[in-house]
Amino acid sequence: MPNYDLTSEQEMLRNSIREFAEREIKPVRLEIDRNEEFSYDLTGKMFDLGLFGVTCPAEYGGHGMDYLSYILIVEELARVDACQAATVAAQNSLGIAPIQYFGSKQQKEKYLPMLCTGKKLWGFGLTEPGAGSDAGNSKTNATLKDDQWVINGSKIFITNAANDWTAGVTVQAVTGESDGRKEISCILVDAGVKGFTSRAMKNKMTWRSSNTAELYFDDVTVPGDNLLGKRGDGFKQMMQTLDRGRLSIAAMGLGGAQGAFEEALKYAKERKAFGKPISSFQANAFKLADCAVEIEAARGLVYKACWLCDQGRPFGKESAMAKLFASEVFHRVANHCVQLHGGYGLMEEYPAAKFYRDQKLLEIGEGTSEIQRLVIARHLECF
Ligand code: CAA
């Protein structure tokens, strides 16, 4: 029989993150969102709490936990604020993971301790202005000269990559051609290297207190040893990273849906119309019932995908399914949440509006819903 219980450690972890998010994040989430402020205070507290390097081995400064435990952390943060969840998810899944899984011993020793505990952040340089869904279409290039990589190009929409704590970025670059195909490799670039500049992207509709960057590489020169893994393996490294990363986006969908649902239920029980709480009208009660069912289904899918990952079994299809489903459940729940709030749902003083805006990113970031369907359809050998 499957066991649906979390371990007592996982329950304790969930409770402690919930308590932290309620105490520290909830009181400021709307204000920092309004001000588009990346919060060093909250990020520092999340470092102190051990929320970075969650699955990374202890010998590199990490906490050596299983993947489901990490996903519980992201879910609980997203229940209160997508932006703090994004800082944690991007650092663990996209900043730390490529170095953890593909880095040399020297690279791990150099970078991982500071990224796990040293209040330093690392970006995942995949997306470019002309290469989003078609992630293999990178124009950024790197040439090896005198055992040094010379990098030229640009990246866009890179989380955690333009703030005072950014220590660098993993850059996907075209490093040549072999057998008539582009050779793609990943290279580690430290912040502060000559020719590497970054700019925080402002005026976002969504994830406003998460740090999103545009990056420019103008003859950026780094040692040949900064190559991650083998030359030519870059695209596969990025894709494997996204297989895991999509689980954390799924967790954000799940946590966000849970948070929006709780706000909707609370409001619907308090708000009266025609002399009764609006939750007692069948049209509204059924909406809330549908939300509860969908969230439960999403939780099952997300946790099962994590369980497969923790078992060392293939999980790429399930991770795409979990990301697709949980982000679309969040879409429907956030929509109901605003609708149940009526006019107040349109006001930024209420969290409903923020849930509604923050949800949208999840159907686009780390692979659009269309790309998730493509990945699933390929697993089904539809074409
Ligand atoms: N694991 C390992 N290898 C993989 C793989 C995976 N998941 N997916 C593909 N590959 C390998 C293939 O096996 C193939 O290898 P061979 O050359 O040896 O045969 C190679 O990679 C090329 O694969 P495809 O032909 O399938 O590649 P494609 O060009 O058709 O693209 C795609 C596939 C699924 C559409 C991919 O481009 C993709 O995932 N696009 C979406 C990109 C994305 O998610 N971007 C998000 C960026 S991060 C972000 O958004 C962060 C944020 O801010 C929230």
XYZ file of C-alpha atoms and ligand atoms in Angstrom:
437
model
C 0.000 0.000 0.000
C 1.327 3.502 -0.727
C 2.126 5.563 2.365
C 0.701 9.081 2.183
C 2.174 10.295 5.477
C 5.108 12.662 5.588
C 7.885 11.644 7.984
C 7.914 13.370 11.371
C 10.999 15.362 10.209
C 9.130 16.518 7.108
C 6.097 17.507 9.208
C 8.343 19.489 11.560
C 10.048 21.133 8.623
C 6.700 22.082 7.056
C 5.459 23.548 10.333
C 8.615 25.540 10.956
C 8.604 27.054 7.445
C 4.897 27.852 7.736
C 5.524 29.578 11.040
C 8.473 31.536 9.574
C 6.488 32.595 6.495
C 3.533 33.736 8.585
C 5.722 35.605 11.079
C 8.379 37.175 8.860
C 7.082 37.304 5.294
C 3.336 37.852 5.553
C 3.533 41.246 7.305
C 5.768 42.736 4.568
C 4.872 40.818 1.409
C 2.484 43.407 -0.046
C 4.705 46.371 0.735
C 7.898 44.953 -0.790
C 5.856 43.835 -3.774
C 4.472 47.351 -4.228
C 8.002 48.815 -3.960
C 9.555 46.142 -6.222
C 12.091 45.620 -3.462
C 14.342 42.562 -3.317
C 14.499 41.936 0.437
C 18.028 41.315 1.741
C 16.514 41.093 5.212
C 14.220 38.163 4.315
C 16.834 36.513 2.084
C 19.347 36.732 4.942
C 16.854 35.184 7.338
C 16.181 32.386 4.855
C 19.953 31.748 4.634
C 20.116 31.647 8.447
C 17.232 29.169 8.476
C 19.117 26.830 6.108
C 16.834 27.178 3.076
C 19.685 27.219 0.552
C 21.571 24.087 -0.461
C 18.712 21.991 0.910
C 19.584 18.837 -1.054
C 23.291 19.612 -1.396
C 25.666 17.263 0.476
C 26.891 18.447 3.888
C 30.543 18.241 2.782
C 29.849 21.263 0.530
C 27.903 23.221 3.148
C 24.475 21.878 2.213
C 21.834 20.171 4.312
C 21.678 16.784 2.549
C 17.879 16.516 2.619
C 15.651 14.600 0.229
C 13.924 16.349 -2.661
C 10.441 16.164 -1.162
C 11.642 18.049 1.927
C 13.000 20.781 -0.320
C 9.701 20.931 -2.196
C 7.779 21.270 1.090
C 9.886 24.344 1.880
C 9.093 25.951 -1.482
C 5.400 25.073 -1.156
C 5.130 26.682 2.280
C 6.934 29.856 1.206
C 4.732 30.130 -1.911
C 1.610 29.747 0.239
C 2.487 33.193 1.591
C 4.667 34.871 -1.045
C 5.761 33.692 -4.507
C 8.725 36.077 -4.500
C 10.511 34.633 -1.455
C 9.713 31.148 -2.761
C 11.270 32.181 -6.091
C 14.491 33.380 -4.441
C 14.825 30.019 -2.677
C 13.718 27.861 -5.624
C 15.959 29.626 -8.152
C 18.999 29.408 -5.879
C 18.515 25.726 -5.003
C 17.258 24.374 -8.321
C 19.009 26.586 -10.836
C 21.933 28.254 -9.050
C 23.320 25.480 -6.867
C 22.107 22.356 -8.704
C 24.170 22.610 -11.931
C 27.365 23.011 -9.884
C 26.283 20.292 -7.431
C 25.501 17.754 -10.171
C 27.973 18.621 -12.940
C 30.786 20.588 -11.270
C 34.311 19.328 -10.613
C 35.434 18.817 -7.010
C 37.332 22.112 -7.177
C 34.304 23.974 -8.510
C 32.077 22.483 -5.817
C 34.571 23.412 -3.095
C 34.943 26.917 -4.450
C 31.285 27.803 -5.024
C 28.880 25.605 -3.074
C 29.673 26.583 0.541
C 29.105 30.277 -0.156
C 25.904 29.528 -2.110
C 24.559 27.281 0.657
C 25.396 29.406 3.683
C 27.453 32.430 2.669
C 24.678 34.808 1.566
C 25.773 34.588 -2.068
C 23.396 33.930 -4.975
C 23.992 32.364 -8.390
C 22.068 32.730 -11.661
C 21.061 30.244 -14.357
C 22.002 31.831 -17.667
C 19.921 29.978 -20.227
C 17.221 32.286 -21.646
C 18.209 34.910 -24.215
C 16.218 37.682 -25.893
C 15.832 35.437 -28.975
C 15.923 32.017 -27.280
C 13.219 31.280 -24.689
C 11.188 28.140 -25.448
C 13.737 27.275 -28.145
C 16.460 27.090 -25.536
C 18.995 25.486 -27.891
C 18.988 28.576 -30.098
C 21.549 30.446 -27.963
C 23.497 33.174 -29.693
C 25.813 33.764 -26.740
C 29.159 32.275 -27.721
C 32.430 31.386 -26.060
C 35.785 30.867 -27.734
C 38.741 29.134 -26.114
C 41.903 31.242 -26.515
C 45.110 30.525 -24.584
C 43.126 28.299 -22.185
C 40.665 31.092 -21.446
C 37.019 31.366 -22.466
C 36.077 34.630 -24.131
C 32.314 35.080 -23.881
C 30.064 37.423 -25.853
C 26.288 37.701 -25.790
C 23.408 38.383 -23.454
C 20.817 36.684 -21.250
C 17.405 37.795 -20.016
C 14.900 36.961 -17.233
C 17.602 35.533 -14.969
C 16.422 35.213 -11.359
C 18.736 36.337 -8.498
C 21.372 37.645 -10.929
C 21.474 41.436 -10.394
C 21.688 42.193 -6.692
C 24.442 42.902 -4.170
C 24.660 39.225 -3.230
C 24.976 37.856 -6.774
C 28.254 35.947 -6.970
C 27.930 34.845 -10.601
C 26.045 32.877 -13.193
C 26.208 29.621 -15.144
C 26.174 30.625 -18.799
C 25.014 28.416 -21.651
C 27.110 29.350 -24.685
C 27.844 28.053 -28.161
C 31.434 26.853 -28.036
C 31.782 25.512 -31.579
C 30.290 23.054 -33.995
C 30.697 19.318 -34.325
C 29.074 16.932 -36.831
C 27.245 19.907 -38.361
C 25.526 20.653 -34.992
C 26.080 23.527 -32.635
C 28.266 22.568 -29.699
C 26.772 23.999 -26.500
C 28.650 24.188 -23.194
C 28.100 25.728 -19.776
C 30.667 28.070 -18.251
C 30.795 29.550 -14.743
C 31.212 33.321 -14.730
C 31.927 35.198 -11.499
C 30.303 38.569 -10.847
C 32.724 41.473 -11.180
C 34.699 40.016 -14.107
C 35.538 42.708 -16.666
C 32.911 42.992 -19.409
C 30.156 41.239 -17.405
C 27.334 43.623 -16.542
C 23.863 43.083 -15.165
C 20.699 45.140 -14.856
C 17.702 44.465 -12.631
C 14.476 44.309 -14.667
C 11.728 46.539 -13.256
C 8.024 47.142 -13.950
C 7.114 43.480 -13.776
C 3.447 42.550 -13.392
C 4.440 39.535 -11.347
C 7.094 38.395 -8.824
C 7.845 42.052 -8.185
C 10.079 41.548 -5.148
C 12.050 38.778 -6.813
C 15.289 39.891 -8.477
C 15.204 39.384 -12.266
C 18.151 40.331 -14.445
C 19.372 41.102 -17.909
C 23.012 40.093 -18.365
C 25.568 41.282 -20.912
C 28.870 39.628 -21.795
C 31.318 41.768 -23.698
C 34.569 39.853 -24.252
C 34.228 38.410 -20.757
C 37.349 36.328 -20.133
C 37.368 33.479 -17.606
C 39.780 30.541 -17.023
C 39.349 27.420 -19.194
C 38.716 25.503 -15.951
C 35.408 27.346 -15.518
C 33.858 24.939 -18.010
C 31.103 22.982 -16.238
C 31.467 19.255 -16.847
C 32.377 18.262 -20.407
C 32.566 20.545 -23.412
C 29.416 19.994 -25.527
C 27.300 18.753 -22.594
C 25.829 22.181 -21.808
C 22.347 21.772 -23.282
C 21.778 18.403 -21.602
C 22.989 19.838 -18.290
C 20.487 22.669 -18.643
C 17.654 20.284 -19.541
C 18.438 17.951 -16.635
C 18.550 20.951 -14.325
C 15.119 22.012 -15.570
C 13.672 18.530 -14.975
C 14.373 19.047 -11.265
C 13.694 22.787 -11.338
C 10.206 22.220 -12.679
C 9.365 20.380 -9.478
C 10.005 23.559 -7.541
C 7.810 25.574 -9.927
C 5.150 22.887 -9.397
C 5.580 23.395 -5.640
C 5.083 27.114 -6.151
C 1.846 26.405 -8.023
C 0.695 24.111 -5.250
C 1.637 26.469 -2.414
C 0.221 29.511 -4.207
C -3.052 27.703 -4.882
C -3.231 26.675 -1.219
C -2.614 30.252 -0.063
C -5.175 31.750 -2.462
C -7.703 29.080 -1.493
C -7.303 29.815 2.215
C -7.811 33.545 1.584
C -10.886 32.805 -0.546
C -12.441 30.444 1.998
C -11.833 32.818 4.899
C -13.297 35.780 3.029
C -16.295 33.819 1.748
C -17.171 32.743 5.293
C -16.851 36.288 6.665
C -18.452 38.310 3.894
C -22.230 38.516 4.055
C -24.688 39.197 1.250
C -28.467 38.885 1.346
C -28.118 38.228 5.083
C -25.872 35.142 4.768
C -22.140 34.360 4.392
C -21.425 34.200 0.658
C -19.824 30.758 1.175
C -23.325 29.398 1.801
C -24.481 30.178 -1.741
C -24.118 27.062 -3.824
C -22.420 28.893 -6.720
C -19.626 29.911 -4.336
C -19.538 26.737 -2.243
C -19.044 24.661 -5.403
C -16.203 26.910 -6.540
C -14.502 26.338 -3.184
C -15.149 22.606 -3.372
C -13.589 22.495 -6.861
C -10.525 24.367 -5.571
C -10.087 21.897 -2.699
C -10.296 18.927 -5.099
C -7.847 20.400 -7.578
C -5.303 21.315 -4.904
C -5.466 17.808 -3.475
C -4.940 16.328 -6.954
C -2.011 18.679 -7.601
C -0.431 17.751 -4.276
C -0.606 14.069 -5.186
C 1.047 14.669 -8.550
C 3.783 16.963 -7.208
C 4.716 14.694 -4.281
C 4.711 11.586 -6.483
C 7.087 13.246 -8.955
C 9.373 14.157 -6.012
C 9.155 10.626 -4.693
C 10.280 9.255 -8.080
C 13.162 11.744 -8.070
C 14.134 10.695 -4.528
C 14.038 7.022 -5.570
C 16.492 7.750 -8.402
C 13.855 6.738 -10.935
C 12.994 8.607 -14.162
C 10.802 11.605 -13.340
C 11.075 13.986 -16.342
C 7.557 13.248 -17.585
C 6.023 13.493 -14.092
C 7.922 16.682 -13.358
C 6.496 18.304 -16.524
C 3.028 17.005 -15.588
C 3.306 18.339 -12.048
C 4.539 21.745 -13.226
C 1.831 22.009 -15.872
C -1.026 20.878 -13.659
C -0.095 22.715 -10.463
C 0.462 26.023 -12.262
C -2.867 25.706 -14.076
C -4.658 24.736 -10.836
C -3.192 27.887 -9.278
C -4.567 29.836 -12.268
C -8.102 28.598 -11.610
C -7.882 28.978 -7.831
C -6.464 32.526 -8.023
C -9.237 33.434 -10.443
C -11.906 32.104 -8.071
C -10.187 33.869 -5.171
C -10.459 37.260 -6.911
C -14.042 36.548 -8.008
C -15.118 35.647 -4.486
C -13.583 38.869 -3.179
C -15.655 40.897 -5.649
C -14.438 44.493 -5.982
C -11.996 44.038 -3.084
C -10.258 41.334 -5.125
C -9.185 44.068 -7.524
C -7.510 46.100 -4.790
C -3.820 45.619 -4.028
C -4.477 45.903 -0.259
C -5.831 42.361 -0.432
C -3.513 39.411 -1.196
C -5.975 38.060 -3.794
C -4.661 40.468 -6.451
C -1.046 39.493 -5.772
C -1.833 35.770 -5.994
C -3.594 36.464 -9.305
C -0.570 38.341 -10.718
C 2.088 36.008 -9.320
C 0.339 32.930 -10.690
C 0.891 33.941 -14.304
C 4.652 33.511 -14.184
C 4.281 29.827 -13.414
C 2.656 29.146 -16.781
C 5.659 30.795 -18.488
C 8.853 30.411 -16.397
C 11.016 27.256 -16.518
C 9.196 26.207 -19.670
C 5.762 27.435 -20.713
C 2.682 25.251 -20.312
C 2.955 24.597 -24.047
C 6.536 23.319 -23.609
C 5.397 21.068 -20.734
C 2.745 19.574 -23.042
C 5.431 19.099 -25.696
C 7.726 17.326 -23.208
C 4.864 15.065 -22.044
C 3.755 14.336 -25.618
C 7.341 13.369 -26.514
C 7.398 10.952 -23.578
C 4.168 9.482 -24.971
C 5.937 9.159 -28.351
C 3.110 11.106 -30.003
C 5.621 12.312 -32.609
N 17.458 15.483 -20.042
C 18.591 15.121 -20.699
N 18.792 15.363 -22.018
C 17.818 16.002 -22.684
C 16.626 16.418 -22.072
C 16.466 16.126 -20.694
N 15.367 16.480 -20.037
N 15.852 17.041 -22.974
C 16.525 17.000 -24.142
N 17.716 16.379 -23.952
C 18.750 16.098 -24.954
C 18.167 15.232 -26.065
O 18.225 13.874 -25.736
C 19.051 15.575 -27.246
O 20.261 14.866 -27.112
P 21.045 14.248 -28.416
O 21.474 15.466 -29.175
O 22.174 13.490 -27.842
O 20.045 13.431 -29.156
C 19.374 17.060 -26.999
O 19.161 17.296 -25.595
C 18.478 17.989 -27.794
O 17.153 17.657 -27.435
P 15.882 18.081 -28.273
O 16.124 17.758 -29.729
O 14.700 17.487 -27.615
O 15.890 19.652 -28.109
P 14.894 20.729 -28.652
O 15.679 21.822 -29.251
O 13.794 20.109 -29.459
O 14.297 21.364 -27.279
C 12.778 21.571 -25.451
C 13.621 20.660 -26.336
C 12.070 20.630 -24.484
C 11.756 22.365 -26.232
C 13.723 22.534 -24.674
O 14.276 23.501 -25.528
C 13.032 23.240 -23.525
O 12.890 22.675 -22.440
N 12.634 24.525 -23.729
C 12.103 25.327 -22.641
C 13.226 26.057 -21.971
C 12.910 26.513 -20.590
O 12.289 25.797 -19.803
N 13.374 27.695 -20.246
C 13.191 28.205 -18.927
C 14.419 28.907 -18.484
S 14.690 29.010 -16.778
C 13.578 30.062 -16.146
O 12.571 30.366 -16.732
C 13.911 30.533 -14.782
C 12.959 31.489 -14.213
O 13.142 32.657 -14.262
C 11.795 30.978 -13.464
